[in-house]
Short mmCIF file of C-alpha atoms and ligand atoms in Angstrom, two decimals:
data_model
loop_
_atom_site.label_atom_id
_atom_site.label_comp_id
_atom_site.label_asym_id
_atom_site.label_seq_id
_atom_site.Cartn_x
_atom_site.Cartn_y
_atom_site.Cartn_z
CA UNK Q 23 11.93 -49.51 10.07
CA UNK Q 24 10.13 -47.39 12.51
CA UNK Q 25 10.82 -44.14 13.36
CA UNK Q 26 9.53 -42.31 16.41
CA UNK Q 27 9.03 -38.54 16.07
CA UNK Q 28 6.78 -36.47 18.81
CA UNK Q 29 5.22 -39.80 20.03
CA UNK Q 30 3.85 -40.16 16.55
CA UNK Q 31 5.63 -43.25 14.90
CA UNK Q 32 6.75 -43.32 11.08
CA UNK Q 33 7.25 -46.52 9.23
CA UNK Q 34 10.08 -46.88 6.53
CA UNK Q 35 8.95 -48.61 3.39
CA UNK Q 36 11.82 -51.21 2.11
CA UNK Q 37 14.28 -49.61 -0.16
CA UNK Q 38 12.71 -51.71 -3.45
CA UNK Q 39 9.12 -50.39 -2.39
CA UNK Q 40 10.48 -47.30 -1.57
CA UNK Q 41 11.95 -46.81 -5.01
CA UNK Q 42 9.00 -47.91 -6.76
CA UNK Q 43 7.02 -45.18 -4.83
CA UNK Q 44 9.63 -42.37 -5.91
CA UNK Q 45 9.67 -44.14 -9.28
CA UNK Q 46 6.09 -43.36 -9.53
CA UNK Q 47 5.96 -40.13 -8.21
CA UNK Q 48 9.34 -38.37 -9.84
CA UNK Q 49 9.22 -40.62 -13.33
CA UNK Q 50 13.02 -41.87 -11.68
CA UNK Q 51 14.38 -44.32 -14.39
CA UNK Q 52 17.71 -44.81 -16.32
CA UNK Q 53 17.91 -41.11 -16.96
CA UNK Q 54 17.32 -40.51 -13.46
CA UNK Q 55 14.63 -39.18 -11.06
CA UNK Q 56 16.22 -35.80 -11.65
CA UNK Q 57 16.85 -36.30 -15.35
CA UNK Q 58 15.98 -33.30 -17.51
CA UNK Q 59 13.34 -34.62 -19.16
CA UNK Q 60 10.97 -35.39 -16.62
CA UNK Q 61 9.07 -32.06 -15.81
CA UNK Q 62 8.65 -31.41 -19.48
CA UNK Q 63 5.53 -33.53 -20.40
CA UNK Q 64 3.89 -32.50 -17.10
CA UNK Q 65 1.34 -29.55 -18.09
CA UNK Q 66 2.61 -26.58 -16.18
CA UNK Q 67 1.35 -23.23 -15.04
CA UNK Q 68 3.77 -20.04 -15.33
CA UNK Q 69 4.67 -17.95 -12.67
CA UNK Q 70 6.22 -14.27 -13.30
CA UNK Q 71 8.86 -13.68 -10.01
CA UNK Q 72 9.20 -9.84 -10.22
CA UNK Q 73 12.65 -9.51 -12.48
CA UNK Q 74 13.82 -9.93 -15.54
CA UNK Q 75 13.79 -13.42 -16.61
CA UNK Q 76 11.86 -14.39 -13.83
CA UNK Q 77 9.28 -16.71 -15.43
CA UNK Q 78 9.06 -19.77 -14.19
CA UNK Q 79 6.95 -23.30 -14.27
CA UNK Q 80 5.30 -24.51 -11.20
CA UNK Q 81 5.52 -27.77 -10.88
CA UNK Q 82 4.12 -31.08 -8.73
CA UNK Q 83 6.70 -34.05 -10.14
CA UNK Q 84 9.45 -33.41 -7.97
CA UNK Q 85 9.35 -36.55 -5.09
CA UNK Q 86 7.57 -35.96 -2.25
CA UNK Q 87 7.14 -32.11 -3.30
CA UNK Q 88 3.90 -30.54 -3.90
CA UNK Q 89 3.73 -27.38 -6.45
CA UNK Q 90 6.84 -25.34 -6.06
CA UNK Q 91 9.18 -23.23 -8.47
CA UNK Q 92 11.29 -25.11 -11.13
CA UNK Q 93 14.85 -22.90 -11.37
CA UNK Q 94 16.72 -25.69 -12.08
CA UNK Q 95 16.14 -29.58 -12.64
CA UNK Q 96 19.83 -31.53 -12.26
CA UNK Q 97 20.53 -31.21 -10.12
CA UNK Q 98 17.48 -29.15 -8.70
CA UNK Q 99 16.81 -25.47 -7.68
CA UNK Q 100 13.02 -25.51 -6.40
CA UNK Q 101 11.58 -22.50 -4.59
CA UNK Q 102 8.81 -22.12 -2.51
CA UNK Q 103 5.64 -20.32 -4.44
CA UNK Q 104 5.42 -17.14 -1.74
CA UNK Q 105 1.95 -17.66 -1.26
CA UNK Q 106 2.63 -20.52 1.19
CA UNK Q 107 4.42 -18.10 3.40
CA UNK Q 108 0.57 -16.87 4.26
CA UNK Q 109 -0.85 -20.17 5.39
CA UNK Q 110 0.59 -20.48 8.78
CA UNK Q 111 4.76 -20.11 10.08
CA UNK Q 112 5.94 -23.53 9.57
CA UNK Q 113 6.64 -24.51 5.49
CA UNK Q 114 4.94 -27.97 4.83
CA UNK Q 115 7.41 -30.14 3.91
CA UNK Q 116 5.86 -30.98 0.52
CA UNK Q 117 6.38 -27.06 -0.55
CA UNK Q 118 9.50 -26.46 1.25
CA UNK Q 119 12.61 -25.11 -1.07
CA UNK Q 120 15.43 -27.86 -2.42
CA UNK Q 121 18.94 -26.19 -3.32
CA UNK Q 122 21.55 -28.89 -4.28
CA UNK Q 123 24.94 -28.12 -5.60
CA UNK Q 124 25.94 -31.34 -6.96
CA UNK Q 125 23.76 -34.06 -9.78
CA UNK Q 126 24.75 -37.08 -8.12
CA UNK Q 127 21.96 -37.51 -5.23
CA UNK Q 128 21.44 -40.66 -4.01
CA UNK Q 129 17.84 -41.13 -5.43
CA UNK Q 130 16.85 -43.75 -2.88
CA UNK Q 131 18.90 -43.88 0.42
CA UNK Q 132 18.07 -47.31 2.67
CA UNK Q 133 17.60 -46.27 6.37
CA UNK Q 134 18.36 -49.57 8.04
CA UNK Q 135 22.28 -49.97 6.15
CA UNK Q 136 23.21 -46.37 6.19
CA UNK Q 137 25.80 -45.18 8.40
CA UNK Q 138 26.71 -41.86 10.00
CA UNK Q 139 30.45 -41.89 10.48
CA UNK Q 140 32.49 -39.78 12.83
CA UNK Q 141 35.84 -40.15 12.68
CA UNK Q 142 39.21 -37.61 12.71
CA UNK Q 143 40.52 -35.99 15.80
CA UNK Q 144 38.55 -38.05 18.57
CA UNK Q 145 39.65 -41.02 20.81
CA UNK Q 146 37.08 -43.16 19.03
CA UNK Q 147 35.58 -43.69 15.59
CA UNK Q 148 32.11 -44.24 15.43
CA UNK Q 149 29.51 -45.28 13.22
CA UNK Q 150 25.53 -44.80 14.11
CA UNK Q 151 22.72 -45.99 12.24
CA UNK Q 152 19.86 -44.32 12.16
CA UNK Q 153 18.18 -46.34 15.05
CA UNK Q 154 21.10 -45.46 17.44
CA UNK Q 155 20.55 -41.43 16.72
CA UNK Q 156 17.03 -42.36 17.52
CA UNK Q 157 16.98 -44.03 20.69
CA UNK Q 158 20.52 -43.72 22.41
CA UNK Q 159 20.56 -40.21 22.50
CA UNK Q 160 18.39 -37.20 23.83
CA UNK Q 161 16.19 -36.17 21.60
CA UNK Q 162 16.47 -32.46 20.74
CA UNK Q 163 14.28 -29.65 18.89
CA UNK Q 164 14.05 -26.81 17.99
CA UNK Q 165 11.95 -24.32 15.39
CA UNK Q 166 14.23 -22.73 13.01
CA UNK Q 167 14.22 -21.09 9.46
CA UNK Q 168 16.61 -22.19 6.90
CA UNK Q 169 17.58 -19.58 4.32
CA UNK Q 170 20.41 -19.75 1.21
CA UNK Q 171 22.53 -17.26 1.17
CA UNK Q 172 21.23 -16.93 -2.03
CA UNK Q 173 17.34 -15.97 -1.11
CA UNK Q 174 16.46 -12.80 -3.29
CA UNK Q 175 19.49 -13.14 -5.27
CA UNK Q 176 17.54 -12.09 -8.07
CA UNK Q 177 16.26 -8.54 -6.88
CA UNK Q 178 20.44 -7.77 -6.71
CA UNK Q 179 21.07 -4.73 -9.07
CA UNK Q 180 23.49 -5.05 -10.95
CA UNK Q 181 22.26 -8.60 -11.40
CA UNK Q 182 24.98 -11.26 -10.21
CA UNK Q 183 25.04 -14.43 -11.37
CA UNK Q 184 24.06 -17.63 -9.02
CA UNK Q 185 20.57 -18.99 -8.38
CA UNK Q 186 17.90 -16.37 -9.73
CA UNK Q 187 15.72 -16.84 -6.33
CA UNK Q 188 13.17 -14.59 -5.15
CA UNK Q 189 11.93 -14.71 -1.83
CA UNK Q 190 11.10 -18.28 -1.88
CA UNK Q 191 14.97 -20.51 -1.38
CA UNK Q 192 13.83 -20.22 2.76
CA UNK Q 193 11.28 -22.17 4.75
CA UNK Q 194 10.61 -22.58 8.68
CA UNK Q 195 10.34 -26.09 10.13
CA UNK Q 196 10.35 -27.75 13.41
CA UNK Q 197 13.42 -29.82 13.52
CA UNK Q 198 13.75 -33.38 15.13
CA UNK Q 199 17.00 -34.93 16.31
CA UNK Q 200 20.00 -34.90 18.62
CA UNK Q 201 22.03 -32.67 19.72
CA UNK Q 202 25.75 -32.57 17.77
CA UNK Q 203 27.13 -32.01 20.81
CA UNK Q 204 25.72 -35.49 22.24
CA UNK Q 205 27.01 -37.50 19.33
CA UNK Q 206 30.97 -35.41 19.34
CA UNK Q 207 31.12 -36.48 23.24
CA UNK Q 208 30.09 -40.22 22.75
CA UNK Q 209 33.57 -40.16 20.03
CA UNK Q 210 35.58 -38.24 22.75
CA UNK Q 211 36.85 -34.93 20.92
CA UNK Q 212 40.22 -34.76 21.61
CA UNK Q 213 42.62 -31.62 22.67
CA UNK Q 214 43.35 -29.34 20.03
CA UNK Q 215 39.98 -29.95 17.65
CA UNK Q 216 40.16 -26.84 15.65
CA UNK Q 217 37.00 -27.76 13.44
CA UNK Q 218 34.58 -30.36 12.41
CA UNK Q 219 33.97 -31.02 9.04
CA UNK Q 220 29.90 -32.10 7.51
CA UNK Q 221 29.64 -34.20 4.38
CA UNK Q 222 26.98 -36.05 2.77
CA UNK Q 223 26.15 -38.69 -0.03
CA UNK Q 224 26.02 -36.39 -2.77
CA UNK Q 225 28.81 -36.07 -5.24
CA UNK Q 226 29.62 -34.37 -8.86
CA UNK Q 227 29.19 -36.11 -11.96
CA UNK Q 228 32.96 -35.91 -13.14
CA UNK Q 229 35.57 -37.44 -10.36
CA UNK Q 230 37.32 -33.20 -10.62
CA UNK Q 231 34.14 -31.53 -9.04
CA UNK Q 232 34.92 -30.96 -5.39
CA UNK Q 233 32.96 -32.53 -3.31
CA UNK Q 234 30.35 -30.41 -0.99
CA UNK Q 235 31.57 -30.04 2.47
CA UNK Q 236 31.04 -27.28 4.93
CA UNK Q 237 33.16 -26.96 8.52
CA UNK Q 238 32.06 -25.30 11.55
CA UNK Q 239 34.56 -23.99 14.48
CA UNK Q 240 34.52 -27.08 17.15
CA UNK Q 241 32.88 -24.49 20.17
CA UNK Q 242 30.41 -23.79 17.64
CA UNK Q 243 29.52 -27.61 16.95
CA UNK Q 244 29.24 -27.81 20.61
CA UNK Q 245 26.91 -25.44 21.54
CA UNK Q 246 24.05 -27.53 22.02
CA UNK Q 247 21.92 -26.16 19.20
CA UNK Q 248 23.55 -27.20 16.35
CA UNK Q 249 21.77 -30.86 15.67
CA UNK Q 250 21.44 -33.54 13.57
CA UNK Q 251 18.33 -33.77 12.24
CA UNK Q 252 16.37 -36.92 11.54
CA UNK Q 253 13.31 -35.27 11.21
CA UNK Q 254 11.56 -31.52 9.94
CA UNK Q 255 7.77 -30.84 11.04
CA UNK Q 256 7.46 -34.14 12.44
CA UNK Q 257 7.89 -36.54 9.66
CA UNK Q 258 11.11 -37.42 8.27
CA UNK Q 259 12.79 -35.23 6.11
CA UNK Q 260 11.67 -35.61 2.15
CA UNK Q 261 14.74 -37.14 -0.06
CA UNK Q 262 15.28 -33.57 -1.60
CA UNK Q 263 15.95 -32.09 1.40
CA UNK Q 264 18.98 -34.39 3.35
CA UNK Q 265 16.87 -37.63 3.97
CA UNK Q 266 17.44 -39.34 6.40
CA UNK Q 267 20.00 -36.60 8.25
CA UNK Q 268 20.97 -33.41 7.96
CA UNK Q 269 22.69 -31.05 9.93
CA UNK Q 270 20.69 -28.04 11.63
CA UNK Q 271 22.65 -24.34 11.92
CA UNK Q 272 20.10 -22.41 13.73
CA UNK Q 273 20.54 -18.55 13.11
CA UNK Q 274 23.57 -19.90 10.09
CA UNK Q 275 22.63 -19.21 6.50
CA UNK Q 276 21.57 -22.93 4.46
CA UNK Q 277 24.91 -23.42 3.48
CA UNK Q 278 26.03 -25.12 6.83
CA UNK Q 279 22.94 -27.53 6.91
CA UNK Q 280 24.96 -30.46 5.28
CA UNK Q 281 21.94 -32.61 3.67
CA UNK Q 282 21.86 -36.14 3.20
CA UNK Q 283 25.21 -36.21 6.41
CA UNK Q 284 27.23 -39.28 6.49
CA UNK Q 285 30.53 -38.54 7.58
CA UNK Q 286 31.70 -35.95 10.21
CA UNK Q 287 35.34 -35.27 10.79
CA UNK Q 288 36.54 -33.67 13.89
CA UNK Q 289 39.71 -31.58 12.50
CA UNK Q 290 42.68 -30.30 14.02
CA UNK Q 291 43.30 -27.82 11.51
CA UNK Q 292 41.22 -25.57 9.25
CA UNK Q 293 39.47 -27.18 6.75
CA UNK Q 294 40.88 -26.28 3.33
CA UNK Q 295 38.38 -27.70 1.18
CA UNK Q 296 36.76 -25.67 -1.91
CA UNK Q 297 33.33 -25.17 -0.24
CA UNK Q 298 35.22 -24.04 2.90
CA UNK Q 299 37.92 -22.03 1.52
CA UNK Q 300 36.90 -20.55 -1.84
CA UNK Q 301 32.98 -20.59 -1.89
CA UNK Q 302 30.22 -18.86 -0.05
CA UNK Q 303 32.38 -16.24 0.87
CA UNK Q 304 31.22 -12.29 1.39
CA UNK Q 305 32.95 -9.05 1.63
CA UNK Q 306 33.46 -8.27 5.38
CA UNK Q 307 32.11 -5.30 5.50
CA UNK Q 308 28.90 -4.14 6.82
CA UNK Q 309 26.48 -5.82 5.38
CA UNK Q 310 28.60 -7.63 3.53
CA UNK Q 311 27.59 -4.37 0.91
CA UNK Q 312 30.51 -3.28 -1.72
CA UNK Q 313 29.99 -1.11 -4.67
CA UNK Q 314 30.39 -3.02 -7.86
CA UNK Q 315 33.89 -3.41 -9.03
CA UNK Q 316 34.93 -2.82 -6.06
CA UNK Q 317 38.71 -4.37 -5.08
CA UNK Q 318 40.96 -5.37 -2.45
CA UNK Q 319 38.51 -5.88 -0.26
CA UNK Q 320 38.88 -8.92 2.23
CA UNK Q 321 36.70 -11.78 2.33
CA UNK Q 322 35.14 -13.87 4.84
CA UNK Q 323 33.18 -17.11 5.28
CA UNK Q 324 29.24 -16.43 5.22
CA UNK Q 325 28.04 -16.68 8.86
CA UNK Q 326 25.30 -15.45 10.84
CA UNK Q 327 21.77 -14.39 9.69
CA UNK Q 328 20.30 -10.83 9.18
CA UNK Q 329 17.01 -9.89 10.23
CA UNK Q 330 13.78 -10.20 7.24
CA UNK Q 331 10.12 -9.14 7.34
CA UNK Q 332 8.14 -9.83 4.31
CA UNK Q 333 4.04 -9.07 3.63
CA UNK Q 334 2.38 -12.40 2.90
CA UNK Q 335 -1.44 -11.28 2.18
CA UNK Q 336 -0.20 -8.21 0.12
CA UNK Q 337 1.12 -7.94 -3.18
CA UNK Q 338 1.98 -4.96 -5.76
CA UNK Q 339 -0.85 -3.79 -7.04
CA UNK Q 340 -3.27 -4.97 -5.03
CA UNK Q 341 -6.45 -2.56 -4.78
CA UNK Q 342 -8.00 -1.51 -0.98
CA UNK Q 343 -11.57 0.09 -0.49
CA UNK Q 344 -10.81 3.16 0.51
CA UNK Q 345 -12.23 4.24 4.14
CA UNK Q 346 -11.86 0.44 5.38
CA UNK Q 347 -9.78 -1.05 7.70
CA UNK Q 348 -8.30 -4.36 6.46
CA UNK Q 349 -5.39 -6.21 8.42
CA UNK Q 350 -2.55 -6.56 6.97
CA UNK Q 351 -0.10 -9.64 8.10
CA UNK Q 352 3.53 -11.22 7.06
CA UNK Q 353 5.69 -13.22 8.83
CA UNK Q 354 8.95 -11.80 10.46
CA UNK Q 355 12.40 -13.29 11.62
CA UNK Q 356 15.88 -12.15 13.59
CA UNK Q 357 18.08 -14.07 12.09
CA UNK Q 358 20.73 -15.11 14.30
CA UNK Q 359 18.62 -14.34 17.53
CA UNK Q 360 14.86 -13.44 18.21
CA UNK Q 361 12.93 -10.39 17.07
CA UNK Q 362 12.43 -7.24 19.37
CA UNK Q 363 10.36 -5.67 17.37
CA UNK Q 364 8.09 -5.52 13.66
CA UNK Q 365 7.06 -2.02 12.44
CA UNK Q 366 5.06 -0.80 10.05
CA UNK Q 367 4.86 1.98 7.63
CA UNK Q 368 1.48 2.67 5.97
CA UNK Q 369 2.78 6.19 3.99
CA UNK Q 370 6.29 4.93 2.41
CA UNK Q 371 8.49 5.65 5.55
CA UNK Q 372 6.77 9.00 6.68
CA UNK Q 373 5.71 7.88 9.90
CA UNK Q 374 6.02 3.88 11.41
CA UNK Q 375 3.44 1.61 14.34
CA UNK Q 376 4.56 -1.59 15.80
CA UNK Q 377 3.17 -4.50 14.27
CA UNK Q 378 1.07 -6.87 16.84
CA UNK Q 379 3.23 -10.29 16.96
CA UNK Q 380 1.91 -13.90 16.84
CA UNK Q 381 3.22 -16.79 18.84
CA UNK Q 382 6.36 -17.36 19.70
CA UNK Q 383 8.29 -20.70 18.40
CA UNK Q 384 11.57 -19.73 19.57
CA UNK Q 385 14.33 -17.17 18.26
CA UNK Q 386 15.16 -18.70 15.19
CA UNK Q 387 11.65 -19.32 13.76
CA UNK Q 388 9.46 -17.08 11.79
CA UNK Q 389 6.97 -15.28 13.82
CA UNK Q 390 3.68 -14.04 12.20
CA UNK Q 391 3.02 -10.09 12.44
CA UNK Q 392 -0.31 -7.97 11.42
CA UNK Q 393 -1.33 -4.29 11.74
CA UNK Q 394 -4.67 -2.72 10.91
CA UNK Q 395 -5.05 -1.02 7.71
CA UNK Q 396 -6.95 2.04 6.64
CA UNK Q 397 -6.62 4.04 4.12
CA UNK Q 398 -8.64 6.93 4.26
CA UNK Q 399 -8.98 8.52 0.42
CA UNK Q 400 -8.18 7.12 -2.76
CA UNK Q 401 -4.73 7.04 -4.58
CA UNK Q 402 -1.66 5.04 -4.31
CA UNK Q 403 0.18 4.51 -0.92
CA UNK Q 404 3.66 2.80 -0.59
CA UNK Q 405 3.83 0.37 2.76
CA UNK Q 406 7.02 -0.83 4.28
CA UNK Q 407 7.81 -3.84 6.57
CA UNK Q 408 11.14 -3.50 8.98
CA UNK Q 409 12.52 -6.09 10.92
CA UNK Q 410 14.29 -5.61 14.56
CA UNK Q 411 16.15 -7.78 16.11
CA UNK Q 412 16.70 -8.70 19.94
CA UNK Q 413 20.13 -7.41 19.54
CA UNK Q 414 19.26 -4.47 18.23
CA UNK Q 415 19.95 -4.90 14.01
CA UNK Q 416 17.47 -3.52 12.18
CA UNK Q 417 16.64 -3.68 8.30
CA UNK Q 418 18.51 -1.05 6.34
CA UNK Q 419 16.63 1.09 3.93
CA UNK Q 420 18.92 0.71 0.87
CA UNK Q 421 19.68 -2.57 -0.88
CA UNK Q 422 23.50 -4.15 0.06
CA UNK Q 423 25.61 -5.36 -3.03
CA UNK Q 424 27.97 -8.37 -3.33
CA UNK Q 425 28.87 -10.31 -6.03
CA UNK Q 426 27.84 -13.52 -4.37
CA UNK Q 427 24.58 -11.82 -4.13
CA UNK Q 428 24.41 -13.03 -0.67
CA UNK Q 429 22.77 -11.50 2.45
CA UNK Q 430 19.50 -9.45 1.03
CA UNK Q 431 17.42 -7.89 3.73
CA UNK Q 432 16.64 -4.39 3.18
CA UNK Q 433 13.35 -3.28 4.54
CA UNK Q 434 10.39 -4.72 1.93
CA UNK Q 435 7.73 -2.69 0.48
CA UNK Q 436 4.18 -3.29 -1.32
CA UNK Q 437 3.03 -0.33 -3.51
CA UNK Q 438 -1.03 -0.76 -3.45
CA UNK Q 439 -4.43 1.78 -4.72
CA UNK Q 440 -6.92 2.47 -2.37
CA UNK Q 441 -9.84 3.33 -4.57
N1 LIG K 162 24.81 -32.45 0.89
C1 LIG K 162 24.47 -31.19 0.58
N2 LIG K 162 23.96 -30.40 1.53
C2 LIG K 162 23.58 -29.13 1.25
C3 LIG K 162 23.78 -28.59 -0.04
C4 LIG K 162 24.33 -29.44 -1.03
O1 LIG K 162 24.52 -29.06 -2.19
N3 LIG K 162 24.66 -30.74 -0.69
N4 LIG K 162 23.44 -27.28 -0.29
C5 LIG K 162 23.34 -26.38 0.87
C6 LIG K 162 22.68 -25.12 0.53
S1 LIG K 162 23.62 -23.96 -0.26
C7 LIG K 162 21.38 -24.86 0.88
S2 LIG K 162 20.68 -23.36 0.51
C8 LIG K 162 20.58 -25.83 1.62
C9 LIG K 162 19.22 -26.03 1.02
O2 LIG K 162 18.44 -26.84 1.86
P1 LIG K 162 17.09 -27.47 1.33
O3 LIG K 162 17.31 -28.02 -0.04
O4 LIG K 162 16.67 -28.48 2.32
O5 LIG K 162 16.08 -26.34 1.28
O6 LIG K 162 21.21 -27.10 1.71
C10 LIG K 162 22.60 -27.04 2.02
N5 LIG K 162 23.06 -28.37 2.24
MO1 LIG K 163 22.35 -21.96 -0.54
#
């Protein structure tokens, strides 16, 4: 099958070649491409992530994945190395972060039979393949970072459990597909759709292990940038990350973008489900920050995004020649809407200079910042990042606290020796 993507054309490989290919690359066999045995003959480098129990193995056996992160194998928890965050604002595909909730992924999914239903409250149930998303509707794109909730969970003090991620569970890509919108009005949403409802082909290993779904509010789904994505940078999306759909939340935390989508349900009342109802939920509060132990507090679905800067050519302890100027660069996003503004701190919050800002992709992408660097004598200085957003959010200073360990962005610092 042939896929067209930016004028640039993609060609399927059959399912059996196709599996042979994974089979080669992943070591997929009875035990499964995600078995736990698989990564452990490869010869692996260690990474230290800067916590406690942070080690991890960087590894190049995941399908389609180049070195990344290994938190978790079955089913897998891979995070981007944060070194790849330097090399330009999009995240190749082959290094981009895989979170998946439940083991059973389909290890091979054939484009040409699958189906993407939509069914529930509409005047007419509907099932695309993936040729109709391709060429009966509008194509649609749009740059946009995905982030877990998760991303930095591990920095949280007290720690909390969850994925241990560092910076590394978020990536920017340029998403492919159609417009959500497009494909509800082709069913014919009907009067009184409350929600609609995203699940894909993955399920749990035991029958009792809810499956993953996510709901959005219908005016949401229909605002024309929610989409269902077909493609990320221009080439279909890897296996690990939703091949061959997924849905796209831009400005929503990673939670919403329902991977490997088959089935959407138009609802006329809320969605109850487990991943709706009882997970992925944060205090609603500012912030979403509590103080440990903290009760009777009320609790809300995770939502919108929070404004992040991050240094990407800088690390703790790196050493600066004194007396020369040196640029210093990261990359930058708003969250739920574009940046305003990037400053920078050079003397640990004593005094702050507007970062110069790289191209824009759009509001929900990362953007790239730098600001010249000198440090006139030697010793150790302390610089900051900070983050503001178009409407007007800024990074806080202290650390928030929840026990999802959800929603990190306080302001990010590098402690460096000029000598
Ligand atoms: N079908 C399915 N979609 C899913 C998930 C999942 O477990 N199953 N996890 C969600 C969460 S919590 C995250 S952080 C993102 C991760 O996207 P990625 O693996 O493409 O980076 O996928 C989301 N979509
Ligand atoms: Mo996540």
């Amino acid at each position: 099958m042939r896929l067209e993507v930016n004028g640039q054309a993609h060609t399927f490989e059959e399912p059996s070649r196709r599996r042979r290919f994974l089979a080669r690359a992943g070591g997929l066999g009875l035990t499964g491409l995600l078995g736990a045995s698989a990564w452990k003959a490869m010869a692996a480098s260690l990474v230290e992530l800067p916590f406690v129990n942070g080690q991890r193995e960087l590894v190049t056996n995941f399908p389609q994945k180049g070195a990344v992160l290994l938190q978790r194998t079955r089913p897998p928890l891979l995070e981007t190395p944060f070194e790849v965050f330097d090399q330009g604002v999009f995240t190749p595909n082959d290094r981009f972060y895989v979170r998946w909730h439940l083991a059973n992924i389909p290890q091979v999914v054939d484009p040409v039979s699958f189906r993407l239903a939509i069914r529930g409250h509409i005047r007419q149930r509907i099932s695309l393949t993936l040729d109709d998303l391709v060429g009966k509707f509008k194509p649609f794109e749009i740059a946009a970072v995905n982030q877990c909730s998760g991303n930095s969970r591990g920095f949280f003090s007290p720690r909390v459990a969850g994925g241990q991620w560092a910076n590394g569970s978020m990536g920017n890509a340029r998403w492919s597909g159609v417009r959500l919108r497009d494909v509800l009005d082709r069913a014919g949403v009907k009067a009184g759709a409350l929600q609609v409802r995203f699940n894909g082909l993955d399920t749990g290993v035991i029958p009792q292990t809810p499956d993953f779904m996510k709901s959005l509010a219908i005016d949401h789904a229909r605002d024309g940038e929610v989409m269902i994505a077909y493609a990320m940078n221009g080439a279909p999306l890897p296996l690990l990350n939703g091949f061959p759909l997924r849905l796209v939340v831009p400005g929503w935390y990673a939670t919403y973008w329902v991977k490997m989508l088959n089935d959407i349900e138009v609802l006329d009342r809320p969605d109850d489900n487990f991943w709706t109802t009882k997970a992925y939920l944060i205090p609603d509060t500012p912030r979403a920050d509590v103080v440990p132990g903290q009760k009777g507090v009320n609790m809300v679905p995770i939502n919108r995004m929070v404004p992040r800067s991050f240094f990407t050519n800088l690390r703790d302890g790196a050493v600066l020649k004194a007396g020369q100027t040196t640029t210093v660069r990261g990359i930058a996003f708003g969250g739920d809407t574009g940046l305003a503004k990037v400053l920078f701190s050079a003397d640990a919050d004593a005094s702050w200079q507007e970062a110069r800002l790289g191209q824009d992709h759009g509001k929900y992408s990362f953007r790239q910042w730098e600001a010249p660097l000198r440090l006139a004598s030697p010793g150790p200085r302390k610089l900051m990042i900070k983050a503001v957003n178009a409407a007007g959010s800024a990074q806080p200073d202290k650390a928030n606290w929840n026990p999802g360990g959800f929603m990190r962005n306080m302001i990010e610092s590098v402690s460096v020796q000029a000598a």
